[in-house]
PDB file of C-alpha atoms and ligand atoms in Angstrom:
ATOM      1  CA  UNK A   1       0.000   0.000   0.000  1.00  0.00           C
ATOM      2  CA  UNK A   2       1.261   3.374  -0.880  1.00  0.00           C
ATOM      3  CA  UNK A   3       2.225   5.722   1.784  1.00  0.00           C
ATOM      4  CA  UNK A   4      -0.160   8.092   0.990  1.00  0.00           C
ATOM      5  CA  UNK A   5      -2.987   5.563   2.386  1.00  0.00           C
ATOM      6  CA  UNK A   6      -1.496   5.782   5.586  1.00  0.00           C
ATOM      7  CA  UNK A   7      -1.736   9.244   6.036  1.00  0.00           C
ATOM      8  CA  UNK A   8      -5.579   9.630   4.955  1.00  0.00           C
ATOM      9  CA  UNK A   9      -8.209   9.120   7.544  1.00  0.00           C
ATOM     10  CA  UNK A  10     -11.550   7.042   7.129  1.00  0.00           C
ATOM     11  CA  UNK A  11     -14.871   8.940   7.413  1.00  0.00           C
ATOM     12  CA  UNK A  12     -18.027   6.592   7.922  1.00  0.00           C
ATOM     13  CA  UNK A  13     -20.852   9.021   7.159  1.00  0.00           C
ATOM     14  CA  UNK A  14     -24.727   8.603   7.766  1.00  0.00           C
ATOM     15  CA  UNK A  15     -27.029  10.296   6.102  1.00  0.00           C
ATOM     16  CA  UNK A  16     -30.468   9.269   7.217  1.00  0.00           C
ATOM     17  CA  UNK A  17     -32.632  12.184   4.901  1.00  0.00           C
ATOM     18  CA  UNK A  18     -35.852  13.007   6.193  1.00  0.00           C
ATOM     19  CA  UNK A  19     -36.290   9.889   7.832  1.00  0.00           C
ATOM     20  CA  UNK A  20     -37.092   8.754  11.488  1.00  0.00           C
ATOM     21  CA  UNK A  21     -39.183  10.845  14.263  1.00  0.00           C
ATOM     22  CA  UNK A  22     -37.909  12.506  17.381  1.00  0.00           C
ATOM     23  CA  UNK A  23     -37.927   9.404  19.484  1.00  0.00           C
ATOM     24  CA  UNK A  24     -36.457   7.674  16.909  1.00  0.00           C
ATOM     25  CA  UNK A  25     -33.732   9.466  15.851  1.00  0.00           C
ATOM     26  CA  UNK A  26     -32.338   9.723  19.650  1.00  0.00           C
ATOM     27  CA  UNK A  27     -32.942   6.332  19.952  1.00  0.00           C
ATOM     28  CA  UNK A  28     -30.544   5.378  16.558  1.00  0.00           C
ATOM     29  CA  UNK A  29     -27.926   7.537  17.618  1.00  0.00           C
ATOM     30  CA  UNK A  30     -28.029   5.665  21.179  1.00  0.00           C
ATOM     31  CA  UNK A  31     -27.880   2.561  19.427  1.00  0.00           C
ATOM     32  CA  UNK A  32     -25.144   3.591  17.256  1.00  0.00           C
ATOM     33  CA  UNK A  33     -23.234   5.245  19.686  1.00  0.00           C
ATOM     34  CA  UNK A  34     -23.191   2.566  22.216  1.00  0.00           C
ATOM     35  CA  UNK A  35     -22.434  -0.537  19.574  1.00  0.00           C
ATOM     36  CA  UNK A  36     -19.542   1.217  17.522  1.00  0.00           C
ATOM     37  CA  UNK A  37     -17.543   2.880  20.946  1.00  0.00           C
ATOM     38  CA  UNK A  38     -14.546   0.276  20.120  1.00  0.00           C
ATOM     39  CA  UNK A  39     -14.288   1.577  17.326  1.00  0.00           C
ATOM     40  CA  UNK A  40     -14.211   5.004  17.712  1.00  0.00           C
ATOM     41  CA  UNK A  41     -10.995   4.815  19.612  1.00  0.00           C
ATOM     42  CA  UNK A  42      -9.456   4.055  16.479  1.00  0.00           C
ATOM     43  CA  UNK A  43      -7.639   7.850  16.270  1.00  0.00           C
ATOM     44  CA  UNK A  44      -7.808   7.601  12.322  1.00  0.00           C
ATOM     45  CA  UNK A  45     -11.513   6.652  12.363  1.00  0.00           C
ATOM     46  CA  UNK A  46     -14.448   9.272  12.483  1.00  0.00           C
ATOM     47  CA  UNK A  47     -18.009   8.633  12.220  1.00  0.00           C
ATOM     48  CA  UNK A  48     -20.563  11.353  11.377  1.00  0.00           C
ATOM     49  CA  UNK A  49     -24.354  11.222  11.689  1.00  0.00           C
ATOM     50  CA  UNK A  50     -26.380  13.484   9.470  1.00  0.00           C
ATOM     51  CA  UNK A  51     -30.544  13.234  11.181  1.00  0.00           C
ATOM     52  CA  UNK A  52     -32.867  15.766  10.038  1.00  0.00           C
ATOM     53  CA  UNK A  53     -31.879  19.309  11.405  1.00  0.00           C
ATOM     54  CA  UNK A  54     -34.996  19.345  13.961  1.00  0.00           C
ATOM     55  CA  UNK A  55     -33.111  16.322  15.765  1.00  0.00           C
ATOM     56  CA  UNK A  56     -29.495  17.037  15.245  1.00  0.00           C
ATOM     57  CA  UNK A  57     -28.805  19.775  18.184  1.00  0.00           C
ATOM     58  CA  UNK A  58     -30.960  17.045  20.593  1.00  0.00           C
ATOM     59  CA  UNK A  59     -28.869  14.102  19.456  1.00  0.00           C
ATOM     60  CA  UNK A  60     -25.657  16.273  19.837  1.00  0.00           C
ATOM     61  CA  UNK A  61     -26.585  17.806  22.808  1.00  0.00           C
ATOM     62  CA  UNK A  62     -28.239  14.476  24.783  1.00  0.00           C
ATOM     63  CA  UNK A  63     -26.654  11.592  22.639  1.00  0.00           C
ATOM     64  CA  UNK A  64     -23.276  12.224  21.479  1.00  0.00           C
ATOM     65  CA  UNK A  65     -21.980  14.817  24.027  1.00  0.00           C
ATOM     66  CA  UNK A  66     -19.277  12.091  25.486  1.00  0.00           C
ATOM     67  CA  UNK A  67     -19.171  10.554  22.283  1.00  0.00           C
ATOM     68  CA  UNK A  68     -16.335  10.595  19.119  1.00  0.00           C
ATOM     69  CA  UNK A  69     -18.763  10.749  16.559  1.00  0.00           C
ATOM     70  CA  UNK A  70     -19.429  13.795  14.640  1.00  0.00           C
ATOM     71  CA  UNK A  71     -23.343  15.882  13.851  1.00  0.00           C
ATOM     72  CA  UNK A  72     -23.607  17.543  10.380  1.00  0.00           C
ATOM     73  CA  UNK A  73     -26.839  18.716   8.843  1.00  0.00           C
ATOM     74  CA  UNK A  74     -28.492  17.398   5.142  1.00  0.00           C
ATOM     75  CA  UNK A  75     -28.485  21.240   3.743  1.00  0.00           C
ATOM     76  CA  UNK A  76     -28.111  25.103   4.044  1.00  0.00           C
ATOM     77  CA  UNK A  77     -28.520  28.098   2.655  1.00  0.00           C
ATOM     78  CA  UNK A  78     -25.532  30.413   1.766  1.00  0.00           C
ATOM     79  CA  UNK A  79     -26.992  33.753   3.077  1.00  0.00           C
ATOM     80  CA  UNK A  80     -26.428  34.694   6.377  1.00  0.00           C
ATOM     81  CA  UNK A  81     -29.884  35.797   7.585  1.00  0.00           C
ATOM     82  CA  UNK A  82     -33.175  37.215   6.220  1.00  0.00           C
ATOM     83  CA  UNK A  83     -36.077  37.308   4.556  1.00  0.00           C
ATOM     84  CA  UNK A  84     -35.535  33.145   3.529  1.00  0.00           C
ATOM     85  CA  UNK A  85     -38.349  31.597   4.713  1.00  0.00           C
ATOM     86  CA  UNK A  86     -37.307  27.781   5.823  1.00  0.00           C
ATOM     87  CA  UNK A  87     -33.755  28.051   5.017  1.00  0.00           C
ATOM     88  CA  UNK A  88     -30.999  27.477   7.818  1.00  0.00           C
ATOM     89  CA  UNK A  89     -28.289  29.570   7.179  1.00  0.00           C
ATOM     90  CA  UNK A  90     -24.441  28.469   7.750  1.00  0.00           C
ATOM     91  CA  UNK A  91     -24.218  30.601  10.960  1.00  0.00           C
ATOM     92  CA  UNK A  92     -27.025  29.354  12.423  1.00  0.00           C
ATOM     93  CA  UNK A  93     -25.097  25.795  12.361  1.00  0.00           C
ATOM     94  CA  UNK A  94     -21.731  26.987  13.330  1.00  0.00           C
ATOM     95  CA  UNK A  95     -23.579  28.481  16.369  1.00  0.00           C
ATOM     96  CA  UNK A  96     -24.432  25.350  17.479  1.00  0.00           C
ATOM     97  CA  UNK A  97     -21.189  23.721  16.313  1.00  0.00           C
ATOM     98  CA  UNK A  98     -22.130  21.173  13.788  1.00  0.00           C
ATOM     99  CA  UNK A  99     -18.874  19.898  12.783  1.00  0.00           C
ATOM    100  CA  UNK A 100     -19.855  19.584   8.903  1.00  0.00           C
ATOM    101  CA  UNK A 101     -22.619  20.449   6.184  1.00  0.00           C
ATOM    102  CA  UNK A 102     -23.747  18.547   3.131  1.00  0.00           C
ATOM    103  CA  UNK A 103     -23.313  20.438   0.049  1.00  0.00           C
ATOM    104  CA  UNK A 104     -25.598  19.407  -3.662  1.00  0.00           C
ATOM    105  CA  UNK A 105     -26.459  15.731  -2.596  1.00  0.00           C
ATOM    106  CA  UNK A 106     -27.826  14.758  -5.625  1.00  0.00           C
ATOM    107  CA  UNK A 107     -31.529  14.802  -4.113  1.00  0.00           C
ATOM    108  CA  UNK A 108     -31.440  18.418  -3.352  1.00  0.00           C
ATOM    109  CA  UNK A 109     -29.929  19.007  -7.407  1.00  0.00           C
ATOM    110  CA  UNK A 110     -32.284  16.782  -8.786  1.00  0.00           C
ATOM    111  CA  UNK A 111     -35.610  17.635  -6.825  1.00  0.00           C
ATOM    112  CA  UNK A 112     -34.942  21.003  -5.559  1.00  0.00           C
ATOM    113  CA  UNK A 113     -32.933  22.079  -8.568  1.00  0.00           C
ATOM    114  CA  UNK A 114     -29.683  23.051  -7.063  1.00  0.00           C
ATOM    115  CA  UNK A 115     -27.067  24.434  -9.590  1.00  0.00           C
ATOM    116  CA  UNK A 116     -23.603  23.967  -9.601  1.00  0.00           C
ATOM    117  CA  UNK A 117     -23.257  27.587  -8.903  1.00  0.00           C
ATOM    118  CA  UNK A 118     -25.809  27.893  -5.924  1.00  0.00           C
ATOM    119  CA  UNK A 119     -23.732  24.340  -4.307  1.00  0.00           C
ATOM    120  CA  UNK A 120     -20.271  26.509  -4.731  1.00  0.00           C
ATOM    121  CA  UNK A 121     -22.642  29.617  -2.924  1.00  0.00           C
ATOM    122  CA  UNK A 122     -23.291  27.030  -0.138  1.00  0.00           C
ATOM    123  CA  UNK A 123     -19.524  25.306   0.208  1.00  0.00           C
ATOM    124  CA  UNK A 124     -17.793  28.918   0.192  1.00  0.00           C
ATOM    125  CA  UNK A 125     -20.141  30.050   3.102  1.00  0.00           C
ATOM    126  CA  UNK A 126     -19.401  27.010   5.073  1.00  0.00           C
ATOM    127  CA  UNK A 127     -15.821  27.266   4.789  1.00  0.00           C
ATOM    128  CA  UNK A 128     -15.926  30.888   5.676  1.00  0.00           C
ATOM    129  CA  UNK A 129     -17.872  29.664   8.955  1.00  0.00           C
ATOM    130  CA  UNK A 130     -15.179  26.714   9.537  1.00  0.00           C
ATOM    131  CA  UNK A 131     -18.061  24.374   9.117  1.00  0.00           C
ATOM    132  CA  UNK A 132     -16.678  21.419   6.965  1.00  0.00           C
ATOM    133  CA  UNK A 133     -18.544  21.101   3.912  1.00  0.00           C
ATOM    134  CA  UNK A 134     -19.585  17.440   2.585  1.00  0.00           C
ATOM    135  CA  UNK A 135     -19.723  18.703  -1.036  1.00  0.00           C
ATOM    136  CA  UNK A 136     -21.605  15.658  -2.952  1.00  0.00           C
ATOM    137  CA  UNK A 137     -21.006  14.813  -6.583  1.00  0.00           C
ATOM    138  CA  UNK A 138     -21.886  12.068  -9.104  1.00  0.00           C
ATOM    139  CA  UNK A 139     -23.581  11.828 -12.668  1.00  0.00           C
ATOM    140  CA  UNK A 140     -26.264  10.256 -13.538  1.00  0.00           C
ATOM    141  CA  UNK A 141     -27.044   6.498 -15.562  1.00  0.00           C
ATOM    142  CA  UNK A 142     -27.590   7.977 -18.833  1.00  0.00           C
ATOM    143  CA  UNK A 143     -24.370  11.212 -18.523  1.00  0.00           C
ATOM    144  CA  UNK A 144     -22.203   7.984 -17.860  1.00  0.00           C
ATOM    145  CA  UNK A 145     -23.720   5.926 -20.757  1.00  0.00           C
ATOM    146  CA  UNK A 146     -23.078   8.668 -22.979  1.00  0.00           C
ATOM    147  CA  UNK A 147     -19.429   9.138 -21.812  1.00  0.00           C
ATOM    148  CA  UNK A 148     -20.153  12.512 -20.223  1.00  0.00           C
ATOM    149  CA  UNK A 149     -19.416  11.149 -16.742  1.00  0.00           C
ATOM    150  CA  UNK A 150     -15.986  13.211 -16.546  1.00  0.00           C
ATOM    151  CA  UNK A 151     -17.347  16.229 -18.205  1.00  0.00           C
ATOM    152  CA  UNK A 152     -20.093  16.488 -15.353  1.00  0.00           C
ATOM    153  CA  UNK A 153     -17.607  15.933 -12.450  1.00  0.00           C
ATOM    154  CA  UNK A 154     -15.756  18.389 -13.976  1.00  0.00           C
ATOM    155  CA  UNK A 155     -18.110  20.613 -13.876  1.00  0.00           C
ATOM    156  CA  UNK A 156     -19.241  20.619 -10.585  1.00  0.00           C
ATOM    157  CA  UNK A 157     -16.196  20.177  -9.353  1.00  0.00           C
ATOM    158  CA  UNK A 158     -15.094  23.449 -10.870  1.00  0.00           C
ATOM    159  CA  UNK A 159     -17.691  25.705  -9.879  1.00  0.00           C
ATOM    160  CA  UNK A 160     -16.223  25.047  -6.072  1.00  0.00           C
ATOM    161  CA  UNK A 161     -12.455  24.882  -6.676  1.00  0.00           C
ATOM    162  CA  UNK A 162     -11.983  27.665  -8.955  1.00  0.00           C
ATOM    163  CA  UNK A 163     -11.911  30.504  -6.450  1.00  0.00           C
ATOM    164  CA  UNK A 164     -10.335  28.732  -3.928  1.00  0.00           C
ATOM    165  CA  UNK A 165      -7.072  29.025  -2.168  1.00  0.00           C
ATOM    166  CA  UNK A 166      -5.370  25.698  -1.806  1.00  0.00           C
ATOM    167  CA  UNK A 167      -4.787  25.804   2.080  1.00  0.00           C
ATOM    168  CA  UNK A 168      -8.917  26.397   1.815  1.00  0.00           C
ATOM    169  CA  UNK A 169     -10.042  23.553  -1.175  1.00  0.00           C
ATOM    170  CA  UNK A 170      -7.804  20.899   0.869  1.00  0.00           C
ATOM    171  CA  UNK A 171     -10.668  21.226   3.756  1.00  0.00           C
ATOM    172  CA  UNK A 172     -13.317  20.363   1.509  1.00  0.00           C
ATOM    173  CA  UNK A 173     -14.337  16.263   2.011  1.00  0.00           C
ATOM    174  CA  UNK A 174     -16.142  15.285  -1.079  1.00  0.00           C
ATOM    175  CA  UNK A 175     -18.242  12.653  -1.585  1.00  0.00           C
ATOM    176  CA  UNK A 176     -18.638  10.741  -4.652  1.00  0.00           C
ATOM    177  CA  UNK A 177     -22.199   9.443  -5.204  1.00  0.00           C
ATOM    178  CA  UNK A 178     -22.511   7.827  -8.642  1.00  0.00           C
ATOM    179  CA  UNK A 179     -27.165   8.948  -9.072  1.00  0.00           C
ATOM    180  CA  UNK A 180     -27.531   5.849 -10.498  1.00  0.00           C
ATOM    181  CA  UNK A 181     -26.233   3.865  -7.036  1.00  0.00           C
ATOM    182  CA  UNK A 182     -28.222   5.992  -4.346  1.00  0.00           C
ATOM    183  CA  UNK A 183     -30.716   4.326  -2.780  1.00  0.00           C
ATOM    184  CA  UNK A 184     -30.850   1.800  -5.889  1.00  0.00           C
ATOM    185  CA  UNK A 185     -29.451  -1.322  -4.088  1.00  0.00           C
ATOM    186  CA  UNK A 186     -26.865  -1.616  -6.754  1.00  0.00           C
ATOM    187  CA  UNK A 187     -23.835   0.051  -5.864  1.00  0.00           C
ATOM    188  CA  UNK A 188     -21.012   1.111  -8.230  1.00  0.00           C
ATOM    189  CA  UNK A 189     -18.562  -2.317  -8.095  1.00  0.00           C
ATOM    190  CA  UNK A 190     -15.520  -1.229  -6.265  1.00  0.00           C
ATOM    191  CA  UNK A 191     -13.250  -0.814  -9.688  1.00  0.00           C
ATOM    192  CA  UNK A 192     -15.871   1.652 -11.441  1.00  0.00           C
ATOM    193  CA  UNK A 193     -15.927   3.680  -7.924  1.00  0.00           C
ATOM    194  CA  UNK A 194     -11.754   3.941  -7.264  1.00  0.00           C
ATOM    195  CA  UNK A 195     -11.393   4.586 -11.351  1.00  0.00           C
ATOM    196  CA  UNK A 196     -13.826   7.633 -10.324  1.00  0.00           C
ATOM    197  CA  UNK A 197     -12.156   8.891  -7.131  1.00  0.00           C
ATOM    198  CA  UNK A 198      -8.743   8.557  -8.931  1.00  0.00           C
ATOM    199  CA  UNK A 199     -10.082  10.976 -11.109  1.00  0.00           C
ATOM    200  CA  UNK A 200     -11.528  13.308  -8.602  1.00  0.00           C
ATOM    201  CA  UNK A 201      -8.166  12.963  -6.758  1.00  0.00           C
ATOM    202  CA  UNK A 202      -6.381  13.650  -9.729  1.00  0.00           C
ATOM    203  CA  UNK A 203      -8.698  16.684 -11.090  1.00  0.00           C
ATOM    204  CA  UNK A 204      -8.971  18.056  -7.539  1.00  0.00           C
ATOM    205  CA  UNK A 205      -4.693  18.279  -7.575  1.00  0.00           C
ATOM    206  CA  UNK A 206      -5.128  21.031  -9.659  1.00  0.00           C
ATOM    207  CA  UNK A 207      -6.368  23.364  -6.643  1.00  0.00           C
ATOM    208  CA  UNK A 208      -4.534  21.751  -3.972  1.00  0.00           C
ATOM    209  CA  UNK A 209      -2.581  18.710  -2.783  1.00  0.00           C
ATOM    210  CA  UNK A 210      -5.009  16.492  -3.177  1.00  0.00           C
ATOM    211  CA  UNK A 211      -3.661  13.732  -1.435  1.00  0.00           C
ATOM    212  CA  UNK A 212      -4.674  15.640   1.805  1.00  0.00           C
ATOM    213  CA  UNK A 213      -8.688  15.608   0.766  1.00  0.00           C
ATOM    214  CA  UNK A 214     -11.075  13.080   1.847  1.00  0.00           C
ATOM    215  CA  UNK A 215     -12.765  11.132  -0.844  1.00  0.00           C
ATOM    216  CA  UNK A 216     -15.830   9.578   0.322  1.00  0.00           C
ATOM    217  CA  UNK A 217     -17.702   6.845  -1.664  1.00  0.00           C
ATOM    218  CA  UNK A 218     -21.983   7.015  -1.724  1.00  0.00           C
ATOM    219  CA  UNK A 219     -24.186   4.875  -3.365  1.00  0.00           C
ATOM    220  CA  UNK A 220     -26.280   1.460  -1.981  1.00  0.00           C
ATOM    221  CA  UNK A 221     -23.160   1.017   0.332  1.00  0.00           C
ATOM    222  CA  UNK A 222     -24.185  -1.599   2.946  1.00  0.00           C
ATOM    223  CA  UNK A 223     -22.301  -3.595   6.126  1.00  0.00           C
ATOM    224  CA  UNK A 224     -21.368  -6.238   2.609  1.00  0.00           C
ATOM    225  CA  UNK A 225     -20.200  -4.393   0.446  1.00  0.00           C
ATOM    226  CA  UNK A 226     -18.429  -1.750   2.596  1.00  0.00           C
ATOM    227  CA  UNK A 227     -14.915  -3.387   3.315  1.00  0.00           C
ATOM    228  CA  UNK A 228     -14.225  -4.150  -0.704  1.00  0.00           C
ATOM    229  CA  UNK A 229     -14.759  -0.549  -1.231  1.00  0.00           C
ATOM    230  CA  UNK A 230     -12.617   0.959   1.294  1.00  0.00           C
ATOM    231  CA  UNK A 231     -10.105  -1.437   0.866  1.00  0.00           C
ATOM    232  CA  UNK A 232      -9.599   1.044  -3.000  1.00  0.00           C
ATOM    233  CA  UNK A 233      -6.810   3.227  -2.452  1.00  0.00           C
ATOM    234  CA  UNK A 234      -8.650   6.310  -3.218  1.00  0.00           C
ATOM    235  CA  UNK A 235     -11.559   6.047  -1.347  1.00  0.00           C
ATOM    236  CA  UNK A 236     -11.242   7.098   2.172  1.00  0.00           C
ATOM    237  CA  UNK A 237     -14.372   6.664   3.522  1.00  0.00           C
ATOM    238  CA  UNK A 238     -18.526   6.202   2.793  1.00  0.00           C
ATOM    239  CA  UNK A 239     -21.744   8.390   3.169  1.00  0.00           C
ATOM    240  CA  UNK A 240     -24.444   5.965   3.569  1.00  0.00           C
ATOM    241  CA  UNK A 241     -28.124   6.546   3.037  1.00  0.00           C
ATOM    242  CA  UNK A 242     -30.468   3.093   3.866  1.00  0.00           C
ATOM    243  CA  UNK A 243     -27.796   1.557   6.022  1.00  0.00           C
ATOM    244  CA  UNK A 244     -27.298   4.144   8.283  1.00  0.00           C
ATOM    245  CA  UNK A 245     -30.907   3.971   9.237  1.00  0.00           C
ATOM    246  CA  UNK A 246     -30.071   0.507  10.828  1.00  0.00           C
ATOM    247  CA  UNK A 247     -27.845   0.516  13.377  1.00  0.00           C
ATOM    248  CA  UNK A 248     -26.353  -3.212  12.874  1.00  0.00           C
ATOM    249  CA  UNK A 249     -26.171  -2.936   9.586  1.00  0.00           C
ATOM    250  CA  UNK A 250     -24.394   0.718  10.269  1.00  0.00           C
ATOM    251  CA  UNK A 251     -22.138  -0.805  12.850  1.00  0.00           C
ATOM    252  CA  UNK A 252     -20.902  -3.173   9.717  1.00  0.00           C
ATOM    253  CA  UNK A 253     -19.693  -0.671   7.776  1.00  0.00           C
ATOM    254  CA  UNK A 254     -17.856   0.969  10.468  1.00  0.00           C
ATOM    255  CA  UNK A 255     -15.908  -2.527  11.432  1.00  0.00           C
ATOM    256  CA  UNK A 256     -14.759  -2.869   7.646  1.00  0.00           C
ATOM    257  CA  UNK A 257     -13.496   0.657   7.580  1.00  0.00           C
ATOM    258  CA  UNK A 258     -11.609  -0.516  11.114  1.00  0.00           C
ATOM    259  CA  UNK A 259     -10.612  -3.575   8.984  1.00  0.00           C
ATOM    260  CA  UNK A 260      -9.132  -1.855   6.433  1.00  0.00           C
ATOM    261  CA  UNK A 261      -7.512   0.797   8.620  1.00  0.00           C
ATOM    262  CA  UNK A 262      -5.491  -2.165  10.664  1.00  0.00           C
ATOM    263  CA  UNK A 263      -4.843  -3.913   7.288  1.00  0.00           C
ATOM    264  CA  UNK A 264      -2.697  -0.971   5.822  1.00  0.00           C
TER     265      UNK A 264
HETATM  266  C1  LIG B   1     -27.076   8.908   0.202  1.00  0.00           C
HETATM  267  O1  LIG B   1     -28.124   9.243   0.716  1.00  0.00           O
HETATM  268  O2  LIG B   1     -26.192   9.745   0.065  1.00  0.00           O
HETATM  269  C2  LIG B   1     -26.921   7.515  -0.234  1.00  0.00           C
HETATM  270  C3  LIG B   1     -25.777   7.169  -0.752  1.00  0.00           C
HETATM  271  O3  LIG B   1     -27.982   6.667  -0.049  1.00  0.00           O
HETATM  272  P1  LIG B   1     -27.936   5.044  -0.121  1.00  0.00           P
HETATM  273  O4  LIG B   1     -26.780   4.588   0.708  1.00  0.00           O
HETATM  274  O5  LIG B   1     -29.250   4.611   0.405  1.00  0.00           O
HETATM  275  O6  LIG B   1     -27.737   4.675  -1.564  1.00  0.00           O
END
């Protein structure tokens, strides 16, 4: 293994979308918490939950308080207050330090018709607000049947990096999420999805040393198929949708990335 695997960390992300109720989103995050603490004293190993905003500062604040494992919200808005009726704006979740904020999951660019401009909007402010941004890419079935797969990574991709200083870009995790994997059951097979990130890693060396940025694989990644995937040189971690939602089947995923981690 090259040297440059040593020195990434692993990121086991879960993003559970506007799923669960109050009792059962404290309730998940106990469960979580409680089954993966060996784990988390694995100094190279962090695990992130992303609930619904209405849950996160309880689960923080009630659940995780003694706990290594991170809260991030699903979404913001870039401007800082005002007239933006149901938007949560980037200060709003560095005032309740939220350690990190996804960015243009594909659900909020598909249904909610996020731009590649209005995700680089919503990155920039996080940075400026030293919350981490999670910024989410991936093209769709038919861009990567038509071989315009690197053209749209490119793309979005570029409308974050391209004003960026690279002390400031090498902060950014990103998160790969082929559309055509989430929440399908069929995940990208672990040589389409490191041929992807090498790619990313390689493209995002432009703006800064890449080998510093977190690559995170997303797409039908379950407690199975988790330690295949990680094991891939350039993929340094998972955001997980459906599994995360289960707490054994969460717990999996982190004991692969563990697996890995003491394997290298
Ligand atoms: C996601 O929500 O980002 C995701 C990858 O979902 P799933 O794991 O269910 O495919």
């Amino acid at each position: 293994m090259s040297e440059s695997l040593h020195k990434r960390r692993k990121l086991i992300a879960g993003n559970w979308k506007m799923n669960t109720t109050s009792s059962r989103a404290l309730e998940l995050a106990g469960q979580i918490a409680d089954s993966a603490t060996q784990y988390l004293d694995n100094p190279l190993l962090d695990v992130a939950l992303f609930p619904p905003a209405v849950f996160a500062e309880r689960i923080a604040r009630e659940v995780l308080s003694q706990v290594r494992i991170g809260v991030g919200l699903q979404n913001c808005y870039n401007e800082p207050y005002g007239a933006f009726t149901g938007e949560i704006s980037v200060d709003m979740i560095a005032s309740l330090k939220f350690g990190y904020c996804l960015a243009g999951h594909s659900e909020r660019r598909t249904i909610f018709k996020e731009s590649n401009e209005l995700v680089a909007h919503k990155v920039h402010a996080l940075l400026k607000s030293d919350v981490i941004p999670v910024l989410c890419i991936g093209e769709t079935l038919d861009e990567r049947n038509s071989g315009r797969m690197f053209e749209v990574l490119t793309a979005q991709l570029d409308a974050v990096y391209q004003s960026l200083n690279s002390h400031t870009a090498e902060r950014i995790i990103i998160a790969y999420e082929p559309v055509w994997a989430i929440g399908t059951g069929v995940s990208a097979s672990k040589e389409e999805a490191q041929s992807a990130h090498e790619f990313i890693r390689a493209h995002v060396g432009r703006f800064c040393d890449s080998e510093k940025v977190l690559i995170l694989y997303g797409g039908s990644v379950t407690n199975e198929n988790a330690f295949d995937l990680l094991s891939q040189h350039d993929i340094d971690g998972a955001l997980v949708g459906g599994a995360s939602l289960v707490a054994e089947k969460f717990l999996g995923i982190i004991q692969s990335a563990d697996k890995v981690l003491s394997s290298i």
